[in-house]
Coordinates of C-alpha atoms in Angstrom, one line a residue:
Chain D
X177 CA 56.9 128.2 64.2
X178 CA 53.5 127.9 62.5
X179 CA 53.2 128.5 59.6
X180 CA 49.6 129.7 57.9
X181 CA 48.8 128.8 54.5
X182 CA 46.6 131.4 53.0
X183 CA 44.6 131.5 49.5
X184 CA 46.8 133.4 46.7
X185 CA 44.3 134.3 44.6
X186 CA 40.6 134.3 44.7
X187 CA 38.1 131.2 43.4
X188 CA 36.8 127.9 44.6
X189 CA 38.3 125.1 46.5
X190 CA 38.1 122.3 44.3
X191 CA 39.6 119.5 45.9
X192 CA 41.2 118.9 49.2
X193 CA 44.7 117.2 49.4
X194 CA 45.7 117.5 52.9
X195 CA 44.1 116.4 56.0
X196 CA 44.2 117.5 59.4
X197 CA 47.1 115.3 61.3
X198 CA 49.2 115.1 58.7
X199 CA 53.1 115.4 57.9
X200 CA 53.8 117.7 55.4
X201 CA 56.7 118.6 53.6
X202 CA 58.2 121.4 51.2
X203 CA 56.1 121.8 48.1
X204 CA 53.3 119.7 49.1
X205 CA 49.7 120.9 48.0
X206 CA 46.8 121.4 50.9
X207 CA 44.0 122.6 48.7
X208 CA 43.4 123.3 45.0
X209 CA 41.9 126.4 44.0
X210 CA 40.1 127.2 40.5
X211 CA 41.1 130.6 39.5
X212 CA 41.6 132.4 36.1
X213 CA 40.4 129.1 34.3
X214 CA 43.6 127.5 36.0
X215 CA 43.5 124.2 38.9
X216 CA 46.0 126.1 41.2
X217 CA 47.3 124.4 44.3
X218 CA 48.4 125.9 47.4
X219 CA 51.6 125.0 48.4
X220 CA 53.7 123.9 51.8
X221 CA 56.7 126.2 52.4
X222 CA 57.8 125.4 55.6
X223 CA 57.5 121.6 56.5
X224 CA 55.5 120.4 59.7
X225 CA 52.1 118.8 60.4
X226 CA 48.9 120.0 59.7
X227 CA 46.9 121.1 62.7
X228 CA 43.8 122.7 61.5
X229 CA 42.1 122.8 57.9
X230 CA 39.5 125.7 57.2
X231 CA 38.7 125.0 53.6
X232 CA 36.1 122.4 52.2
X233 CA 35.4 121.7 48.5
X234 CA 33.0 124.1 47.0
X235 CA 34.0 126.9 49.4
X236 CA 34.7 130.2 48.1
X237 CA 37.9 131.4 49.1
X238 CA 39.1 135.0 49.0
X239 CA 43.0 136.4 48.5
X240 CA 44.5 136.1 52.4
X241 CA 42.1 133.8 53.7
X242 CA 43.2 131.0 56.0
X243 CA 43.2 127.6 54.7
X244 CA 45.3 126.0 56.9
X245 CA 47.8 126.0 60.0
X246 CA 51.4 124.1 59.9
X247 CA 53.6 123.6 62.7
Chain F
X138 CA 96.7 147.0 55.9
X139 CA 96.4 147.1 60.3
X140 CA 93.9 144.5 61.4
X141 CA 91.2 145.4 63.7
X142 CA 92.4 143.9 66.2
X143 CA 94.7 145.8 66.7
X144 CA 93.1 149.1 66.5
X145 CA 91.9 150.6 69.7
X146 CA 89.0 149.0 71.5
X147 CA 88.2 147.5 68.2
X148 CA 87.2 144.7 69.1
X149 CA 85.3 145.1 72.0
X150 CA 81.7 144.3 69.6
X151 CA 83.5 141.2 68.3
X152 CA 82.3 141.7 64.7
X153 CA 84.5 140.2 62.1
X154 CA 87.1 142.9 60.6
X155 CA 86.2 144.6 57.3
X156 CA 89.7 142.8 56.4
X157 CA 88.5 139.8 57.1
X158 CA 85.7 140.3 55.3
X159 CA 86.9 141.5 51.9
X160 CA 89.2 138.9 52.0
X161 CA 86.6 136.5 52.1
X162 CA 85.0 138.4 49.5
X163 CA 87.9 138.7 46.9
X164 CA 90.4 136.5 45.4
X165 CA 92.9 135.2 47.7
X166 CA 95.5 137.9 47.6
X167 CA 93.8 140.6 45.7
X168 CA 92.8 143.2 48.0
X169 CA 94.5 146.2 47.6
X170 CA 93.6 149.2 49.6
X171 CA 92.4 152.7 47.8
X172 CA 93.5 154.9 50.5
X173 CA 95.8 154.8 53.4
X174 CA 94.6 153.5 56.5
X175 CA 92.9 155.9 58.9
X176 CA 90.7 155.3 61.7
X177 CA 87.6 155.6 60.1
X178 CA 84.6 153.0 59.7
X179 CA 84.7 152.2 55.9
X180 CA 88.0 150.8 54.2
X181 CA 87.8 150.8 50.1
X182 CA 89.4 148.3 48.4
X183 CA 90.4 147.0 44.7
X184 CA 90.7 143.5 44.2
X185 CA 89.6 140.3 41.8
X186 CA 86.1 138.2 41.7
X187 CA 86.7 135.0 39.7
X188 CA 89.9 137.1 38.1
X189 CA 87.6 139.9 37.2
X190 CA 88.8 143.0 38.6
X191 CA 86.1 145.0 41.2
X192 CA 86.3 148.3 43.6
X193 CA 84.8 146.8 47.2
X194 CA 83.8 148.5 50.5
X195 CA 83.3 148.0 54.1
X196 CA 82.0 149.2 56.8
X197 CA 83.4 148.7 60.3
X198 CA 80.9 147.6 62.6
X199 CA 83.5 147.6 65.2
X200 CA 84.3 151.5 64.9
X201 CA 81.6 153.3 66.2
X202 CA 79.1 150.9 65.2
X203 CA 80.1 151.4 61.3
X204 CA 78.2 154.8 61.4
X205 CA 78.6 157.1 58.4
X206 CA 80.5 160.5 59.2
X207 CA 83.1 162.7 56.4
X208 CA 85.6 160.2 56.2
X209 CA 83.8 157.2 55.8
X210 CA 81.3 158.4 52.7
X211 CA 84.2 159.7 51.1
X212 CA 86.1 156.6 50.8
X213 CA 82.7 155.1 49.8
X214 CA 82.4 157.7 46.6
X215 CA 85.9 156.8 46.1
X216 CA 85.1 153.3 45.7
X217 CA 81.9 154.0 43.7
X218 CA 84.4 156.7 41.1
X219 CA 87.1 154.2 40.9
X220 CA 84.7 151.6 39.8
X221 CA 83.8 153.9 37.0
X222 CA 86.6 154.9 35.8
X223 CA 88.0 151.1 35.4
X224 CA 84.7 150.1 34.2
X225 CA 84.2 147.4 36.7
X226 CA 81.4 146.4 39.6
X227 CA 81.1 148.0 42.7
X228 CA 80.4 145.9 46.0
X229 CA 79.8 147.3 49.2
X230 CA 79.4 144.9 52.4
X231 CA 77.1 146.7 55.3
X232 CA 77.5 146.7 58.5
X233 CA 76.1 150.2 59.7
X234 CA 74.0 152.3 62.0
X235 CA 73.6 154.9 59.6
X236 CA 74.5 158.8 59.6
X237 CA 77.0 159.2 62.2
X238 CA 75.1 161.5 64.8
X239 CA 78.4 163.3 66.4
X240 CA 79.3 164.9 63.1
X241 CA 75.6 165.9 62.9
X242 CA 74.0 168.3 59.3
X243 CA 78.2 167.1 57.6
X244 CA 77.4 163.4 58.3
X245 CA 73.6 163.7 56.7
X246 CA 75.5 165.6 53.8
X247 CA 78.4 162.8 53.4
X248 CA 75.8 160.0 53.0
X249 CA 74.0 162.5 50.6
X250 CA 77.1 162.1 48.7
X251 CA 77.3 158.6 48.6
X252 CA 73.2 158.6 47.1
X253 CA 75.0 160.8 44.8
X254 CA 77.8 158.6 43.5
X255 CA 75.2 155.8 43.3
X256 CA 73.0 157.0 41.5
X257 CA 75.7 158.7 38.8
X258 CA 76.9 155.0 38.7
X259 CA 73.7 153.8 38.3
X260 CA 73.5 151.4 35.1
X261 CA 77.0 152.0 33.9
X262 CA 78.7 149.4 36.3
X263 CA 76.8 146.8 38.5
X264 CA 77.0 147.8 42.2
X265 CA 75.9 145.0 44.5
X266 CA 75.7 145.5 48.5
X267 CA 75.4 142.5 50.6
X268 CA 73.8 143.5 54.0
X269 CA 75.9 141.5 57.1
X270 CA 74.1 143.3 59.8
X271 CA 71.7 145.6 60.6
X272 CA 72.3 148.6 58.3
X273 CA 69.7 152.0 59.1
X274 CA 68.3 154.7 57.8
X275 CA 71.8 156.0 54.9
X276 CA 73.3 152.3 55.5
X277 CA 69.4 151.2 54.4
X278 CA 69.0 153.7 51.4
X279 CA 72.4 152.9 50.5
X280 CA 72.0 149.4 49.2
X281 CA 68.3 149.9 48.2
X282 CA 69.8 152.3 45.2
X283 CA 72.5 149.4 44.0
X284 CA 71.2 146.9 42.1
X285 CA 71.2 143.9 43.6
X286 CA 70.8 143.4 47.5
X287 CA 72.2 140.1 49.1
X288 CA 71.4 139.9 53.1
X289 CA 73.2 137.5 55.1
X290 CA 70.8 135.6 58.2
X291 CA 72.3 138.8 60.3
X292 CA 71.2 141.4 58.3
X293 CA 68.9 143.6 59.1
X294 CA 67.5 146.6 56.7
X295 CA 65.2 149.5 58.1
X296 CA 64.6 153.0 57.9
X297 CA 64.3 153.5 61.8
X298 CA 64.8 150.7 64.0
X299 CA 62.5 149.5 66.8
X300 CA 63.3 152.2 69.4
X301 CA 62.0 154.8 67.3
X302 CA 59.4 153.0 65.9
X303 CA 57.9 152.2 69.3
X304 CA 58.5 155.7 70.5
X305 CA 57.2 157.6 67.2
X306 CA 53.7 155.0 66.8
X307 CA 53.8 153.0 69.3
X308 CA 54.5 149.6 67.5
X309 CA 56.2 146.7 69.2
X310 CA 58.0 144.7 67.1
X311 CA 61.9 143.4 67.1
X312 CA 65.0 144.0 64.8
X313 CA 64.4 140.8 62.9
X314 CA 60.8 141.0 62.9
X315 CA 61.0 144.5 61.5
X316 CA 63.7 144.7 59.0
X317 CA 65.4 141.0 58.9
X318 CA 66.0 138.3 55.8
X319 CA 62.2 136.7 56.4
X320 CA 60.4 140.5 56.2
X321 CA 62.5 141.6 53.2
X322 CA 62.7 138.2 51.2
X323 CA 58.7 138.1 50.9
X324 CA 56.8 140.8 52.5
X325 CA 58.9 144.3 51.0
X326 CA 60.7 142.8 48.5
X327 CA 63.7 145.0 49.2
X328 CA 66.2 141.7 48.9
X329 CA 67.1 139.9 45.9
X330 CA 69.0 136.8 47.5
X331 CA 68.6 135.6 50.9
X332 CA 72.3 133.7 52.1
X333 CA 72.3 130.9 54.4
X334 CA 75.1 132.3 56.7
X335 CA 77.5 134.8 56.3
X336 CA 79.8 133.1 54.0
X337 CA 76.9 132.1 52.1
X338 CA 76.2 135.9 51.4
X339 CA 79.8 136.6 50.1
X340 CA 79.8 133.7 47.8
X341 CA 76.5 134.3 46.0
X342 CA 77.8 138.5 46.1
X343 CA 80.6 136.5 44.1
X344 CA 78.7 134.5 41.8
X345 CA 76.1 137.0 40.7
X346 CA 79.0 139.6 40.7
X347 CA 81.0 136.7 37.9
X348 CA 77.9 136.4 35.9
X349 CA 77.9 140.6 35.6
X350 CA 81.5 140.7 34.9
X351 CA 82.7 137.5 32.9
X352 CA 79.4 136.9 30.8
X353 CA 81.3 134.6 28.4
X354 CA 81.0 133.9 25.0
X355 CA 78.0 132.0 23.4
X356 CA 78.5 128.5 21.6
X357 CA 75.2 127.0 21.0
X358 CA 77.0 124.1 19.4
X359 CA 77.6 123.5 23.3
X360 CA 74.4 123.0 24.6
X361 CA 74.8 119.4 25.8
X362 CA 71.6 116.5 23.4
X363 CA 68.0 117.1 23.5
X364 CA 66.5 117.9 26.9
X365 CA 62.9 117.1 26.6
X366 CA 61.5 119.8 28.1
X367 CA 58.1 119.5 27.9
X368 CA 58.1 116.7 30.0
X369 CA 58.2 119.2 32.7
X370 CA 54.9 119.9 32.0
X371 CA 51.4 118.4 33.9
X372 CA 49.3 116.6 31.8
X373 CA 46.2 118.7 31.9
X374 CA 46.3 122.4 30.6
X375 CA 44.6 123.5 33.5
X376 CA 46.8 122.2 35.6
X377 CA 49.4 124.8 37.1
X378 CA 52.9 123.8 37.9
X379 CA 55.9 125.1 39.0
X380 CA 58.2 126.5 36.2
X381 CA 61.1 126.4 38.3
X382 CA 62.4 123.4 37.3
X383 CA 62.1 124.3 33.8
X384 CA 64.0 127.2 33.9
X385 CA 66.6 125.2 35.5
X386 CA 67.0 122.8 32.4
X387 CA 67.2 125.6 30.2
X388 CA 70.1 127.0 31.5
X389 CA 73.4 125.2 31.4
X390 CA 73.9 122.7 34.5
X391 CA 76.8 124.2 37.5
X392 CA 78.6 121.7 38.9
X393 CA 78.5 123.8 42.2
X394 CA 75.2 125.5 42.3
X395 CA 71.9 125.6 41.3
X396 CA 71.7 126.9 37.8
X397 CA 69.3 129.6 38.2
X398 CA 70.7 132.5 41.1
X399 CA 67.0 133.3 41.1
X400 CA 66.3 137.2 42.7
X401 CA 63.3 138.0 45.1
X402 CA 61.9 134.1 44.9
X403 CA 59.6 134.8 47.6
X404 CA 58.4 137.9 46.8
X405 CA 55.9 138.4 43.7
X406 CA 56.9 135.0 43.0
X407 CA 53.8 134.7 40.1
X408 CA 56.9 135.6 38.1
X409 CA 60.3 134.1 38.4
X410 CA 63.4 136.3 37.5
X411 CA 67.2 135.8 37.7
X412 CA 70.5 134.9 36.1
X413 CA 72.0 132.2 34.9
X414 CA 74.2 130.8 31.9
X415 CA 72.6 129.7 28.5
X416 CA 75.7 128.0 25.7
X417 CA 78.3 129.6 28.0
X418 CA 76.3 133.2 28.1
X419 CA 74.8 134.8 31.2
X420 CA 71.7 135.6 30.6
X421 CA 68.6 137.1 32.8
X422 CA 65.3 135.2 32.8
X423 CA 62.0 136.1 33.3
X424 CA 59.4 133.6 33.4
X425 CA 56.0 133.4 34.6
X426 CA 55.4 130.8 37.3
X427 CA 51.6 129.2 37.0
X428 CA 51.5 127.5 40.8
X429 CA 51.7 130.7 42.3
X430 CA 48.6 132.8 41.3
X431 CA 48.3 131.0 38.2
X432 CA 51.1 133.1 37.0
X433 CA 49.3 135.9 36.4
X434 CA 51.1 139.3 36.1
X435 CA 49.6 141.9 38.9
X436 CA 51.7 145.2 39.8
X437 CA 54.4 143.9 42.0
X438 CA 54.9 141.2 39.9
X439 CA 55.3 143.5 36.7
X440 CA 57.4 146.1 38.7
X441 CA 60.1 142.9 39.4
X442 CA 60.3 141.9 36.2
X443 CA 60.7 145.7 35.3
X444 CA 63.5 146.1 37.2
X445 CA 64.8 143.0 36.3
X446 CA 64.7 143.9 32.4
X447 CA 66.0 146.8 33.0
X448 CA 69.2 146.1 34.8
X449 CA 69.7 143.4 32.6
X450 CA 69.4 145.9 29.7
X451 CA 71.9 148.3 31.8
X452 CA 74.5 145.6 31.5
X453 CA 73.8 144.0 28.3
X454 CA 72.8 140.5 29.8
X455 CA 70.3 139.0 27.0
X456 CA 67.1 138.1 28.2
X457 CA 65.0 134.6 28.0
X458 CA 61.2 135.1 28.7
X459 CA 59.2 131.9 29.2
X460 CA 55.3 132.9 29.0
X461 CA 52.6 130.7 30.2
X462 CA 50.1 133.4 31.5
X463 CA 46.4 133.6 31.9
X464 CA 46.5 137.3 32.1
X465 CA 46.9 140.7 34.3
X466 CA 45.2 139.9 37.7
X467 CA 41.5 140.9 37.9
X468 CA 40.2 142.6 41.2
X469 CA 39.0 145.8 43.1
X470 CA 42.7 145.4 45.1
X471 CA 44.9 145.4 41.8
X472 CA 43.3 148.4 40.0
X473 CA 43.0 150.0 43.3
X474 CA 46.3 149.1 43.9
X475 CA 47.6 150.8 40.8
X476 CA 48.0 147.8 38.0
X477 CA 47.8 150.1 35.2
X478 CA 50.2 152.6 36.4
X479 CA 52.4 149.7 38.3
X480 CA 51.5 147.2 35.3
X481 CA 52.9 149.5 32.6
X482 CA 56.2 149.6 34.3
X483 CA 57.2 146.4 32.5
X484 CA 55.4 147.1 28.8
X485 CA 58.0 150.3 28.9
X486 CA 60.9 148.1 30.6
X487 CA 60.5 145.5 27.3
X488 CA 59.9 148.2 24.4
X489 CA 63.2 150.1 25.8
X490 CA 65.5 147.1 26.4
X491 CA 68.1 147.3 23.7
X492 CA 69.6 143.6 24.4
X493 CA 68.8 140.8 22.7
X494 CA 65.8 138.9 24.2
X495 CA 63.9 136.3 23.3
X496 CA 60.2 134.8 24.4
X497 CA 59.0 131.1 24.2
X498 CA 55.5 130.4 24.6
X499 CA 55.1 127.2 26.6
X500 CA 51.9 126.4 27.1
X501 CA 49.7 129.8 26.3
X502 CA 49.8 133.6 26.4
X503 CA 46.8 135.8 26.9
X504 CA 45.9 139.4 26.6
X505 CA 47.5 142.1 28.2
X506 CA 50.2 140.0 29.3
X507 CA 50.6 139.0 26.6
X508 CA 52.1 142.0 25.5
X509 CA 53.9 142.4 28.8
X510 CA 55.6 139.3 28.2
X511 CA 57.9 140.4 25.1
X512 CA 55.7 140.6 22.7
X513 CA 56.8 140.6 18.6
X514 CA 55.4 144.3 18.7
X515 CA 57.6 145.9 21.4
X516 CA 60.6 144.3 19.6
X517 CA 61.5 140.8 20.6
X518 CA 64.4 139.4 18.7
X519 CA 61.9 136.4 18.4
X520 CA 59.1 134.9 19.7
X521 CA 59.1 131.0 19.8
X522 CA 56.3 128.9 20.9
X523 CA 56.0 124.9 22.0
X524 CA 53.5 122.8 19.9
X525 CA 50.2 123.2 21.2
X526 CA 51.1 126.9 22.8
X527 CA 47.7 129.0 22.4
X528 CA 48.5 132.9 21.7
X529 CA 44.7 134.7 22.2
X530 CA 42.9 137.5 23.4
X531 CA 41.9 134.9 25.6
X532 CA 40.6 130.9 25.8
X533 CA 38.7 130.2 22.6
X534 CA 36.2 128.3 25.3
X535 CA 35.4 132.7 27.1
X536 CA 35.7 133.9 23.6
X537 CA 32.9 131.9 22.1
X538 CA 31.2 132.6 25.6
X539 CA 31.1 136.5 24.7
X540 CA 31.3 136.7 20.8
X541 CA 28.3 134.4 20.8
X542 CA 26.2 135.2 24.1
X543 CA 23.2 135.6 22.6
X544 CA 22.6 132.9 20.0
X545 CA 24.1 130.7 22.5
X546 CA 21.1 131.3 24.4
X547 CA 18.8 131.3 22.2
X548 CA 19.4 127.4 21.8
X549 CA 18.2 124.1 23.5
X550 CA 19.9 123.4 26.4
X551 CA 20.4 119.8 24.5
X552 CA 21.9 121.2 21.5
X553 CA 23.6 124.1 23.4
X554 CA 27.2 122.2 24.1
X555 CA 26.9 120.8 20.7
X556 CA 26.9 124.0 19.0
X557 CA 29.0 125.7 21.2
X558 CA 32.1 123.2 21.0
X559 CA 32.0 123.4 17.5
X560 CA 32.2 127.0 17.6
X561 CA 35.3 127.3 20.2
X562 CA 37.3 124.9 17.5
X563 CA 36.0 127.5 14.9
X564 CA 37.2 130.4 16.9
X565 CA 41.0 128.6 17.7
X566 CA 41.1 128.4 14.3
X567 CA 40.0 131.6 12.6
X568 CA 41.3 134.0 15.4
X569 CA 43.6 132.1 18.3
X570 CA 45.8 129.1 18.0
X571 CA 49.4 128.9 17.1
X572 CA 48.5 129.3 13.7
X573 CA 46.8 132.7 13.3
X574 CA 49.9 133.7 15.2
X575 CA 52.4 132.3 12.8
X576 CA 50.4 133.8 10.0
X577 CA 50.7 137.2 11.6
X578 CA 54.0 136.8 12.7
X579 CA 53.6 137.8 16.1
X580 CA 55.0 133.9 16.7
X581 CA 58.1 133.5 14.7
X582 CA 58.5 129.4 14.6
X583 CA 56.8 126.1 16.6
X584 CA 59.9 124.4 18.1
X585 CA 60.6 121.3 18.8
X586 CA 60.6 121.6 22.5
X587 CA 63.7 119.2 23.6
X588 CA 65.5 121.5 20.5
X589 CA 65.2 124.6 22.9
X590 CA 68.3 125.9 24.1
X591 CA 69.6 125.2 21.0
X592 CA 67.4 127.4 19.2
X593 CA 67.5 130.2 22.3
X594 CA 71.2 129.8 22.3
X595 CA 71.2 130.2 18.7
X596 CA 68.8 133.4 18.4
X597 CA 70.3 135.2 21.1
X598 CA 73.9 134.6 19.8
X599 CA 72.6 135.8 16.2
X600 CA 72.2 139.5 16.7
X601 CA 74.2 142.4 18.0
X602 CA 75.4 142.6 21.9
X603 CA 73.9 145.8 22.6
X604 CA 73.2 147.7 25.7
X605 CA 71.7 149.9 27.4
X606 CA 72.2 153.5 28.1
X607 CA 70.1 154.4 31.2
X608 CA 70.2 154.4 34.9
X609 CA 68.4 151.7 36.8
X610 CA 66.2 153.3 39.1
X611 CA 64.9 151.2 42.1
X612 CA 61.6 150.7 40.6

């Protein structure tokens, strides 16, 4: 089942960790948000493969926005 | 006791028994029936968990789908009463349709009842239901008013199911969809512990059910060397991390299980809460959890802890509150959403709890939550914090940024960060930091972080085992 990996909290990407095409397990990070003063990664729950990516550095994510698909 | 199998057409569903499931619930050889055997749906049981004695019930999803009519409420109440006058938890294993509809208005009244008896017991013994199938509508409300809900891959928790649903608004979804361990675990929040199998659900309904009833004795003398702690820790401040793991290695190591039988880990999980041992003691912690959110507190993360403290008060488990929070949440969707009604929930949960508890500052601790988090004000029996913890308003970095807006303006840009470092050292100094905080008390001592479950052990041991007197309403 896929799994979609959504922002937690609201800020800016600041760095990328996962790519599209990759394996990814439990507790692995896809993005890192800035947020309350805080570097705060997302994190894998379900393991799988990334198959698309919809952040970029410097974007501006809200709560519940898609950053990424994992099945 | 007659099995179900041989009961008339018992078997026909091919659920286990309740027999069969009490027994796998209770020590071997415990179970001891409340009432003679009659056909209903429920049986009512005494028996042992671990050696400590309990009242258990089950429904019988093989008799008429384990609906609720007379009968079966009534041995439920007499399972709840028992319970209360032997001073012992209450578990109830579900397995139910609900109301039974052919004894119509008396059925909706017998469930009534068994709200009743629920709620009377509320906070004076620990009831815990464990959900082995669907359970609807009374076998849903049920459960939600114990105080601890364990749902086995089978279970399924609504208030209608998806007949009704699709008929009433025309939404298609399924059982498990609707009401099932995935929707309950994260999205309602109605479960505390999602079980692996069905077994799985029993043995955890055991274990949290030992930790309620056998708390032990503390012996900080026990706690095994220094654990250096703040190795768990990233590097950078900024950095958030998971404070699983460090709740783990504060509580005393099972050879069987995990140490921590964390509650609702997927729901709210910006703050972790659950049970485990400390020096031989159970003991409940809260602690907030900086990878999700940041840790911040927002209102369904303050209303689990709430309910948390507050059961833990009801049953005089001692609480260990690990802070590393930036703050309440800040949005249009949290105030909206109610975070200063849903928020205060755990300000009043803290200030009323009666137990000993104790708060260690790990890394920093900033306004309003900080106040949430077991503050030195609403009665901590201490407040500890690691070297380098920062107890403010907020960081000394937006302090200056405020305080200071207008002279910082009024500089150079080439002298600006010049001027304006020097003045976020002068403001950790003269109003945050660890320091101020020791000075006013608020922060009791700096530990020595591979010291602390010693010094947790020690402080929590050190003053009287009170408890609660209060109900603990579903919050």
């Amino acid at each position: 089942m896929a799994e979609e990996i959504r922002a937690e909290i609201v800020g800016y990407v600041i760095e990328v960790v996962a790519a599209e095409g990759q394996a990814v397990r439990r507790g692995d990070h896809v993005v890192v948000v800035e947020s309350m003063k805080m570097e705060i990664p997302t994190v894998v729950e379900d393991p799988g493969t990334v198959t698309s990516l919809h952040a970029a550095v410097g974007d501006f994510v809200n709560e519940g926005d898609l950053i990424a698909v994992i099945e | 006791m007659t099995s179900t199998s041989e009961r008339q057409g018992s078997t026909a569903c091919g659920h286990p028994s309740p027999q069969d499931r009490l027994a796998a619930l209770l020590d071997s050889a415990s179970v001891e029936p409340l009432h003679p055997h009659d056909e209903s749906g429920v049986i009512a049981v005494r028996g042992r968990v671990n050696g400590a004695p309990v009242t258990a019930y089950c429904t019988d999803a093989n008799a008429r789908g384990g609906s609720l009519g007379v009968t079966e409420c009534q041995h439920i109440v007499d399972a709840i009463e028992a319970a209360l006058r032997e001073d012992c938890p209450v578990i109830g294993l579900w397995h139910s349709g609900g109301a039974q509809l052919s004894e119509g208005v008396a059925s909706l009244d017998a469930v009534a009842r068994v709200f009743a008896a629920m709620i009377k017991a509320s906070g004076r013994v620990p009831q815990l239901s464990v959900i082995l199938g669907p359970a609807a509508g009374g076998a849903a409300y049920g459960p939600a008013l114990t105080d601890v809900i364990v749902m086995a891959p089978a279970g399924r928790v609504f208030v209608t199911g998806p007949g009704v649903v699709r008929e009433v608004t025309g939404e298609r979804i399924d059982m498990e969809s609707l009401g099932g361990p995935d929707a309950h675990s994260k999205k309602s929040g109605v479960v505390h512990v999602v079980a692996s199998s069905e077994n799985d659900a029993l043995r955890r309904a055991r274990r949290i059910t030992d930790l309620l009833a056998s708390p032990g004795v503390f012996d900080p003398v026990s706690v095994s060397g220094p654990r250096d702690l703040r190795a768990l820790l990233p590097d950078r401040a900024r950095r958030a991390y998971d404070i699983k793991p460090l709740v783990q290695n504060v509580l005393d190591a099972d050879n069987n299980d995990d140490p921590f039988e964390e509650f609702q880990p997927g729901w709210a999980p910006n703050v972790v809460v659950g049970l485990g041992r400390l020096a031989g003691h159970t003991v409940g912690v809260v602690a907030s959890n900086p990878i999700r959110k940041g840790g911040c507190l927002d209102s369904a993360a303050a209303e689990k802890a709430a309910r948390f403290v507050r059961m833990c008060d009801c049953f005089g488990v001692p609480l260990v509150v690990l802070v590393d929070v930036p703050g309440y949440l800040p949005g249009v969707g949290q105030e909206w959403g109610g975070v200063v009604r849903r928020g205060a929930k755990l300000l009043y949960a803290f200030a009323e709890a009666v137990v000993p508890r104790v708060t260690l500052v790990v890394r920093k601790c900033y306004g309003g939550a900080y106040i949430a988090m077991n503050c030195r004000a609403l009665d901590a029996t201490n407040v500890f914090a690691w070297p380098d913890a920062e107890v403010a308003v907020m960081g000394a970095r937006a302090a200056v940024g405020i305080l200071r807006r207008k002279e910082l303006a009024a500089l150079s840009e080439d002298q600006r960060d010049e001027v304006r470092e020097r003045w976020v050292a002068e403001h950790e100094h003269t109003s945050g930091g660890i320091a101020r905080a020791l000075s006013l008390g608020v922060v009791d001592a700096v530990i020595d972080p591979t010291e602390t479950r010693f010094v947790l052990a020690k402080a929590l041991a050190a003053v009287p085992a009170k408890r609660g007197s209060h109900g603990n309403i579903p919050l």
